Every structure is written in structure tokens, then in C-alpha cells.
Amino acid sequence: MQEETKSYLLIHLAVVLFGFTAILGTLIDLNAFVLVWWRVLIAAVGLTFFTKGIGFLKSIPLKDLRKFSIIGFIIALHWTAFFASVKLAGASVCLVCMATTCLFISFIEPLILKQRFRLLDFSVALLIVPGMVFVVNSVGVSKIVGILIGLASAALAALFASLNKKYISHTSVWNLSWIEMMSAWITLGIIILGADILGQPLRIIPHPEDWIYLFLLGIVCTTIGHAMSLFALRHISAFSLNLVVNLEPVYGIILAALLLKENKELNAHFYIGTGLIILAVFTYPFLKKKFIYAF
């Protein structure tokens, strides 16, 4: 099996896990900042087994360590916005917002990687916009804030995916993931501490029933899913990766319907919009193959 084929298989498996994160975020009774703080801590502990301790830090140049830590900071903001969107607008709506990631990445990736702007990538990404219009029209005014936060999360996802693509060759996948998770944990720890100092303390200790969900979120959906996506980035572009990630709404909506019964709250406009977004995802590989030299 070719490396590119393996990479696409890996990212599809990772997307199934990513789709499950929104479900877990709905089930866990914690503030978004605290939820992600626990998530990245558990993920970092899990990654320690793959990195065989933290001795690897001695071999990483300080300038690279700073770069990887900045990516971790961006990831912390991305995941916090993601779970805030889940709690405000619901798992299904948040997942559809995340499908706009490739729209953002179509112009962020060329800037960061200093590559030629790809008109085809941007054109296909624009096909997602009508789908988002349908999705927005399908929900009440009360969920608009959740949609805006979800779109912010998508923009942050595009940014850190492009940065990961740029620096993935500088160290191992496991080492990079560990640094990013620890940086995210420290970032959120400072925010949580700041909230406490300002007289707005956040509940840190989860309810007993939340611990199972947190470990699933931290180990399976984060440690394994994040590593799969980084492995895939070695052989496919960040834009191609995120087009596959756009399938996350499909898996997530199915899971939300089965586990949360969210399908009862969604109307035809939502599914039309989701269908248009998925159509763009499946159209891209064929257009790329046909027009690769034209664009």
C-alpha cells in the first residue's frame, strides 16, 4: 500500500474519533476551558508512554521548542472554542462549522508555507459557503453565537494545521504532540488561575461519571487521533487533510442522532447545507486530478 493511501486511511480513522469528541463534549459537565485543560493533560500523560519520558526535550533546539509551544497555545484556543460552540449550538451544528476549516486553510497554508496560491483549492472551499448559509438559517438566533465561535475554532484549526505541516519534519510525531499538549495545558492553566484571581472560579474537579468520558476524550480521541493526523501530514497536504476532516460532520451527526437524538431538533435546511458541504469534499479530488495543471 502506498504511503499516500495509508495516510488517507489514517486520517479517515482519525476523523471518526474527532467526530466523537463533540458527543463527549456534550456529555461532560465542565466549562470549556476546564474540559480542554483535562483533555490535554490526559493526552500528554498518554503520550509520555510513546515518547518514553521527557528526555527528548534535551535534543530539541530552543527555537523549535518555542515554535511548537506556540502551536500548542493555538490548539488550546481552538479546542476551547470548539467545546464552547458544542455547548452553545449543539454537537451537529458545531461539527458543520468545522467543515469551513478548508476555506480558511486555502489561503492560510500558502502564506505560511510560502507556496503558490492555489485557485482550485480556494474555489472548492468557496462551495462550502452556501452550505453554511443553509445551516445558519436552520437554527434559532440563540445559536448564532455558538456558530460564530465554531467558525473561529475552524480558523484556528486551519492555522495550527498549516504550522504543523511546516514543522512536522523537525521532530517525531510523538514528541511534537507531547510539546503541543503540554503547552496547551499550561496555557489553559494560566487562564483558569486568572479566572480564580478575578473572582470567577471555575469548577475543576469533574463529576464521577465524567471521568470515563474524559479518558476517552484524552487518550482515544486526542492522543491517538492527533497522532494519526500528524502521521498523515507527512504524505498529504494540510488542505487535503482538512478536506477529509470535513467528513467529521457526517460521522458526528450520525453519532449525535444515535446517542443524543439531536436529529429531532434539526430541520431540512440543516441537512441541505450539510449535503452541500459534503458534496464539496467529494468533488475536490476529482477536480484536482483533472485541473492540476490548469490551476
mmCIF file of N, CA, C and O in Angstrom, residues 26-85:
data_model
loop_
_atom_site.group_PDB
_atom_site.id
_atom_site.type_symbol
_atom_site.label_atom_id
_atom_site.label_comp_id
_atom_site.label_asym_id
_atom_site.label_seq_id
_atom_site.Cartn_x
_atom_site.Cartn_y
_atom_site.Cartn_z
ATOM 1 N N THR A 26 -20.515 17.251 24.811
ATOM 2 C CA THR A 26 -21.901 17.478 25.250
ATOM 3 C C THR A 26 -22.187 16.752 26.558
ATOM 4 O O THR A 26 -22.899 17.269 27.426
ATOM 5 N N LEU A 27 -21.609 15.567 26.711
ATOM 6 C CA LEU A 27 -21.895 14.730 27.879
ATOM 7 C C LEU A 27 -21.134 15.161 29.129
ATOM 8 O O LEU A 27 -21.608 14.956 30.241
ATOM 9 N N ILE A 28 -19.956 15.767 28.948
ATOM 10 C CA ILE A 28 -19.126 16.155 30.099
ATOM 11 C C ILE A 28 -19.612 17.481 30.673
ATOM 12 O O ILE A 28 -19.695 18.492 29.964
ATOM 13 N N ASP A 29 -19.897 17.489 31.952
ATOM 14 C CA ASP A 29 -20.441 18.673 32.625
ATOM 15 C C ASP A 29 -19.308 19.528 33.203
ATOM 16 O O ASP A 29 -19.097 19.570 34.409
ATOM 17 N N LEU A 30 -18.563 20.194 32.309
ATOM 18 C CA LEU A 30 -17.486 21.083 32.728
ATOM 19 C C LEU A 30 -17.443 22.294 31.806
ATOM 20 O O LEU A 30 -17.840 22.215 30.639
ATOM 21 N N ASN A 31 -16.940 23.423 32.319
ATOM 22 C CA ASN A 31 -16.694 24.595 31.496
ATOM 23 C C ASN A 31 -15.708 24.233 30.388
ATOM 24 O O ASN A 31 -14.843 23.372 30.572
ATOM 25 N N ALA A 32 -15.817 24.868 29.220
ATOM 26 C CA ALA A 32 -14.983 24.524 28.069
ATOM 27 C C ALA A 32 -13.492 24.634 28.387
ATOM 28 O O ALA A 32 -12.694 23.772 27.970
ATOM 29 N N PHE A 33 -13.072 25.672 29.124
ATOM 30 C CA PHE A 33 -11.662 25.824 29.465
ATOM 31 C C PHE A 33 -11.174 24.649 30.314
ATOM 32 O O PHE A 33 -10.101 24.086 30.064
ATOM 33 N N VAL A 34 -11.962 24.281 31.318
ATOM 34 C CA VAL A 34 -11.576 23.195 32.221
ATOM 35 C C VAL A 34 -11.610 21.849 31.490
ATOM 36 O O VAL A 34 -10.742 20.996 31.674
ATOM 37 N N LEU A 35 -12.619 21.675 30.646
ATOM 38 C CA LEU A 35 -12.739 20.428 29.882
ATOM 39 C C LEU A 35 -11.485 20.202 29.027
ATOM 40 O O LEU A 35 -10.900 19.108 29.027
ATOM 41 N N VAL A 36 -11.061 21.239 28.320
ATOM 42 C CA VAL A 36 -9.880 21.102 27.459
ATOM 43 C C VAL A 36 -8.622 20.971 28.305
ATOM 44 O O VAL A 36 -7.683 20.248 27.927
ATOM 45 N N TRP A 37 -8.574 21.641 29.453
ATOM 46 C CA TRP A 37 -7.428 21.522 30.366
ATOM 47 C C TRP A 37 -7.218 20.072 30.779
ATOM 48 O O TRP A 37 -6.091 19.567 30.740
ATOM 49 N N TRP A 38 -8.294 19.389 31.144
ATOM 50 C CA TRP A 38 -8.194 17.972 31.485
ATOM 51 C C TRP A 38 -7.854 17.147 30.256
ATOM 52 O O TRP A 38 -7.073 16.188 30.317
ATOM 53 N N ARG A 39 -8.448 17.490 29.128
ATOM 54 C CA ARG A 39 -8.221 16.717 27.899
ATOM 55 C C ARG A 39 -6.745 16.686 27.527
ATOM 56 O O ARG A 39 -6.183 15.621 27.258
ATOM 57 N N VAL A 40 -6.104 17.858 27.483
ATOM 58 C CA VAL A 40 -4.711 17.903 27.054
ATOM 59 C C VAL A 40 -3.776 17.329 28.115
ATOM 60 O O VAL A 40 -2.715 16.775 27.779
ATOM 61 N N LEU A 41 -4.149 17.434 29.398
ATOM 62 C CA LEU A 41 -3.329 16.825 30.444
ATOM 63 C C LEU A 41 -3.324 15.305 30.299
ATOM 64 O O LEU A 41 -2.261 14.665 30.334
ATOM 65 N N ILE A 42 -4.498 14.721 30.146
ATOM 66 C CA ILE A 42 -4.600 13.265 29.964
ATOM 67 C C ILE A 42 -3.880 12.836 28.699
ATOM 68 O O ILE A 42 -3.177 11.813 28.675
ATOM 69 N N ALA A 43 -4.019 13.628 27.647
ATOM 70 C CA ALA A 43 -3.350 13.307 26.385
ATOM 71 C C ALA A 43 -1.836 13.345 26.542
ATOM 72 O O ALA A 43 -1.122 12.474 26.030
ATOM 73 N N ALA A 44 -1.327 14.354 27.260
ATOM 74 C CA ALA A 44 0.116 14.473 27.464
ATOM 75 C C ALA A 44 0.656 13.294 28.264
ATOM 76 O O ALA A 44 1.731 12.753 27.960
ATOM 77 N N VAL A 45 -0.075 12.881 29.295
ATOM 78 C CA VAL A 45 0.335 11.717 30.095
ATOM 79 C C VAL A 45 0.368 10.473 29.211
ATOM 80 O O VAL A 45 1.301 9.670 29.260
ATOM 81 N N GLY A 46 -0.656 10.310 28.365
ATOM 82 C CA GLY A 46 -0.690 9.169 27.459
ATOM 83 C C GLY A 46 0.459 9.195 26.470
ATOM 84 O O GLY A 46 1.079 8.155 26.185
ATOM 85 N N LEU A 47 0.793 10.371 25.968
ATOM 86 C CA LEU A 47 1.879 10.499 25.000
ATOM 87 C C LEU A 47 3.239 10.211 25.614
ATOM 88 O O LEU A 47 4.180 9.832 24.908
ATOM 89 N N THR A 48 3.358 10.390 26.932
ATOM 90 C CA THR A 48 4.631 10.137 27.602
ATOM 91 C C THR A 48 5.090 8.699 27.416
ATOM 92 O O THR A 48 6.297 8.410 27.350
ATOM 93 N N PHE A 49 4.129 7.781 27.306
ATOM 94 C CA PHE A 49 4.490 6.375 27.084
ATOM 95 C C PHE A 49 5.088 6.186 25.695
ATOM 96 O O PHE A 49 5.962 5.336 25.492
ATOM 97 N N PHE A 50 4.636 6.981 24.725
ATOM 98 C CA PHE A 50 5.163 6.868 23.371
ATOM 99 C C PHE A 50 6.504 7.584 23.228
ATOM 100 O O PHE A 50 7.356 7.177 22.438
ATOM 101 N N THR A 51 6.682 8.684 23.985
ATOM 102 C CA THR A 51 7.949 9.420 23.914
ATOM 103 C C THR A 51 9.005 8.823 24.837
ATOM 104 O O THR A 51 10.159 9.235 24.803
ATOM 105 N N LYS A 52 8.577 7.829 25.683
ATOM 106 C CA LYS A 52 9.478 7.176 26.648
ATOM 107 C C LYS A 52 10.113 8.192 27.589
ATOM 108 O O LYS A 52 11.325 8.224 27.795
ATOM 109 N N GLY A 53 9.243 9.023 28.161
ATOM 110 C CA GLY A 53 9.702 10.043 29.089
ATOM 111 C C GLY A 53 9.830 11.391 28.412
ATOM 112 O O GLY A 53 9.374 11.591 27.279
ATOM 113 N N ILE A 54 10.485 12.317 29.104
ATOM 114 C CA ILE A 54 10.630 13.670 28.553
ATOM 115 C C ILE A 54 12.084 14.015 28.249
ATOM 116 O O ILE A 54 12.423 15.175 28.008
ATOM 117 N N GLY A 55 12.940 12.991 28.243
ATOM 118 C CA GLY A 55 14.350 13.224 27.942
ATOM 119 C C GLY A 55 14.584 13.774 26.552
ATOM 120 O O GLY A 55 15.607 14.426 26.293
ATOM 121 N N PHE A 56 13.633 13.547 25.655
ATOM 122 C CA PHE A 56 13.780 14.023 24.273
ATOM 123 C C PHE A 56 13.882 15.541 24.189
ATOM 124 O O PHE A 56 14.394 16.095 23.203
ATOM 125 N N LEU A 57 13.380 16.243 25.225
ATOM 126 C CA LEU A 57 13.391 17.707 25.203
ATOM 127 C C LEU A 57 14.812 18.264 25.104
ATOM 128 O O LEU A 57 15.028 19.354 24.549
ATOM 129 N N LYS A 58 15.795 17.506 25.619
ATOM 130 C CA LYS A 58 17.180 17.969 25.585
ATOM 131 C C LYS A 58 17.719 18.066 24.164
ATOM 132 O O LYS A 58 18.636 18.851 23.895
ATOM 133 N N SER A 59 17.147 17.280 23.259
ATOM 134 C CA SER A 59 17.659 17.244 21.886
ATOM 135 C C SER A 59 16.950 18.234 20.956
ATOM 136 O O SER A 59 17.296 18.334 19.776
ATOM 137 N N ILE A 60 15.968 18.948 21.477
ATOM 138 C CA ILE A 60 15.206 19.884 20.645
ATOM 139 C C ILE A 60 15.732 21.308 20.843
ATOM 140 O O ILE A 60 15.766 21.811 21.974
ATOM 141 N N PRO A 61 16.144 21.968 19.785
ATOM 142 C CA PRO A 61 16.637 23.352 19.897
ATOM 143 C C PRO A 61 15.583 24.263 20.524
ATOM 144 O O PRO A 61 14.379 24.072 20.318
ATOM 145 N N LEU A 62 16.045 25.232 21.272
ATOM 146 C CA LEU A 62 15.124 26.132 21.974
ATOM 147 C C LEU A 62 14.195 26.860 21.014
ATOM 148 O O LEU A 62 13.005 27.052 21.308
ATOM 149 N N LYS A 63 14.705 27.242 19.848
ATOM 150 C CA LYS A 63 13.860 27.964 18.892
ATOM 151 C C LYS A 63 12.716 27.082 18.379
ATOM 152 O O LYS A 63 11.596 27.549 18.171
ATOM 153 N N ASP A 64 12.992 25.772 18.194
ATOM 154 C CA ASP A 64 11.938 24.848 17.779
ATOM 155 C C ASP A 64 10.942 24.618 18.905
ATOM 156 O O ASP A 64 9.731 24.518 18.670
ATOM 157 N N LEU A 65 11.454 24.545 20.127
ATOM 158 C CA LEU A 65 10.586 24.361 21.286
ATOM 159 C C LEU A 65 9.603 25.516 21.415
ATOM 160 O O LEU A 65 8.421 25.319 21.707
ATOM 161 N N ARG A 66 10.071 26.720 21.158
ATOM 162 C CA ARG A 66 9.197 27.892 21.204
ATOM 163 C C ARG A 66 8.133 27.812 20.117
ATOM 164 O O ARG A 66 6.961 28.112 20.355
ATOM 165 N N LYS A 67 8.530 27.403 18.914
ATOM 166 C CA LYS A 67 7.583 27.299 17.807
ATOM 167 C C LYS A 67 6.500 26.263 18.108
ATOM 168 O O LYS A 67 5.307 26.508 17.905
ATOM 169 N N PHE A 68 6.905 25.098 18.612
ATOM 170 C CA PHE A 68 5.947 24.040 18.916
ATOM 171 C C PHE A 68 5.005 24.467 20.050
ATOM 172 O O PHE A 68 3.823 24.120 20.057
ATOM 173 N N SER A 69 5.554 25.226 20.996
ATOM 174 C CA SER A 69 4.736 25.694 22.129
ATOM 175 C C SER A 69 3.684 26.697 21.670
ATOM 176 O O SER A 69 2.559 26.709 22.182
ATOM 177 N N ILE A 70 4.035 27.527 20.710
ATOM 178 C CA ILE A 70 3.068 28.484 20.152
ATOM 179 C C ILE A 70 1.922 27.739 19.468
ATOM 180 O O ILE A 70 0.751 28.118 19.596
ATOM 181 N N ILE A 71 2.253 26.645 18.758
ATOM 182 C CA ILE A 71 1.206 25.832 18.130
ATOM 183 C C ILE A 71 0.293 25.253 19.206
ATOM 184 O O ILE A 71 -0.934 25.210 19.047
ATOM 185 N N GLY A 72 0.880 24.806 20.323
ATOM 186 C CA GLY A 72 0.081 24.289 21.434
ATOM 187 C C GLY A 72 -0.864 25.335 21.990
ATOM 188 O O GLY A 72 -2.010 25.028 22.347
ATOM 189 N N PHE A 73 -0.393 26.572 22.070
ATOM 190 C CA PHE A 73 -1.237 27.688 22.517
ATOM 191 C C PHE A 73 -2.432 27.857 21.580
ATOM 192 O O PHE A 73 -3.576 28.024 22.024
ATOM 193 N N ILE A 74 -2.182 27.777 20.267
ATOM 194 C CA ILE A 74 -3.261 27.906 19.277
ATOM 195 C C ILE A 74 -4.238 26.742 19.408
ATOM 196 O O ILE A 74 -5.462 26.922 19.321
ATOM 197 N N ILE A 75 -3.714 25.537 19.629
ATOM 198 C CA ILE A 75 -4.567 24.362 19.798
ATOM 199 C C ILE A 75 -5.471 24.527 21.017
ATOM 200 O O ILE A 75 -6.655 24.153 20.991
ATOM 201 N N ALA A 76 -4.933 25.096 22.099
ATOM 202 C CA ALA A 76 -5.727 25.317 23.309
ATOM 203 C C ALA A 76 -6.915 26.229 23.006
ATOM 204 O O ALA A 76 -8.051 25.958 23.428
ATOM 205 N N LEU A 77 -6.664 27.292 22.272
ATOM 206 C CA LEU A 77 -7.749 28.213 21.914
ATOM 207 C C LEU A 77 -8.746 27.542 20.971
ATOM 208 O O LEU A 77 -9.963 27.728 21.112
ATOM 209 N N HIS A 78 -8.232 26.767 20.014
ATOM 210 C CA HIS A 78 -9.098 26.071 19.057
ATOM 211 C C HIS A 78 -10.049 25.119 19.769
ATOM 212 O O HIS A 78 -11.266 25.150 19.531
ATOM 213 N N TRP A 79 -9.521 24.264 20.636
ATOM 214 C CA TRP A 79 -10.370 23.272 21.305
ATOM 215 C C TRP A 79 -11.339 23.923 22.293
ATOM 216 O O TRP A 79 -12.463 23.454 22.462
ATOM 217 N N THR A 80 -10.898 24.997 22.939
ATOM 218 C CA THR A 80 -11.809 25.695 23.853
ATOM 219 C C THR A 80 -12.985 26.281 23.072
ATOM 220 O O THR A 80 -14.146 26.159 23.484
ATOM 221 N N ALA A 81 -12.693 26.911 21.936
ATOM 222 C CA ALA A 81 -13.762 27.456 21.090
ATOM 223 C C ALA A 81 -14.662 26.335 20.577
ATOM 224 O O ALA A 81 -15.891 26.487 20.497
ATOM 225 N N PHE A 82 -14.068 25.203 20.233
ATOM 226 C CA PHE A 82 -14.823 24.059 19.728
ATOM 227 C C PHE A 82 -15.859 23.591 20.754
ATOM 228 O O PHE A 82 -17.051 23.459 20.444
ATOM 229 N N PHE A 83 -15.427 23.359 21.987
ATOM 230 C CA PHE A 83 -16.351 22.851 23.002
ATOM 231 C C PHE A 83 -17.333 23.919 23.470
ATOM 232 O O PHE A 83 -18.458 23.601 23.857
ATOM 233 N N ALA A 84 -16.910 25.190 23.420
ATOM 234 C CA ALA A 84 -17.861 26.267 23.732
ATOM 235 C C ALA A 84 -18.973 26.276 22.687
ATOM 236 O O ALA A 84 -20.153 26.451 23.016
ATOM 237 N N SER A 85 -18.612 26.069 21.424
ATOM 238 C CA SER A 85 -19.598 26.011 20.344
ATOM 239 C C SER A 85 -20.533 24.817 20.519
ATOM 240 O O SER A 85 -21.739 24.924 20.301
#
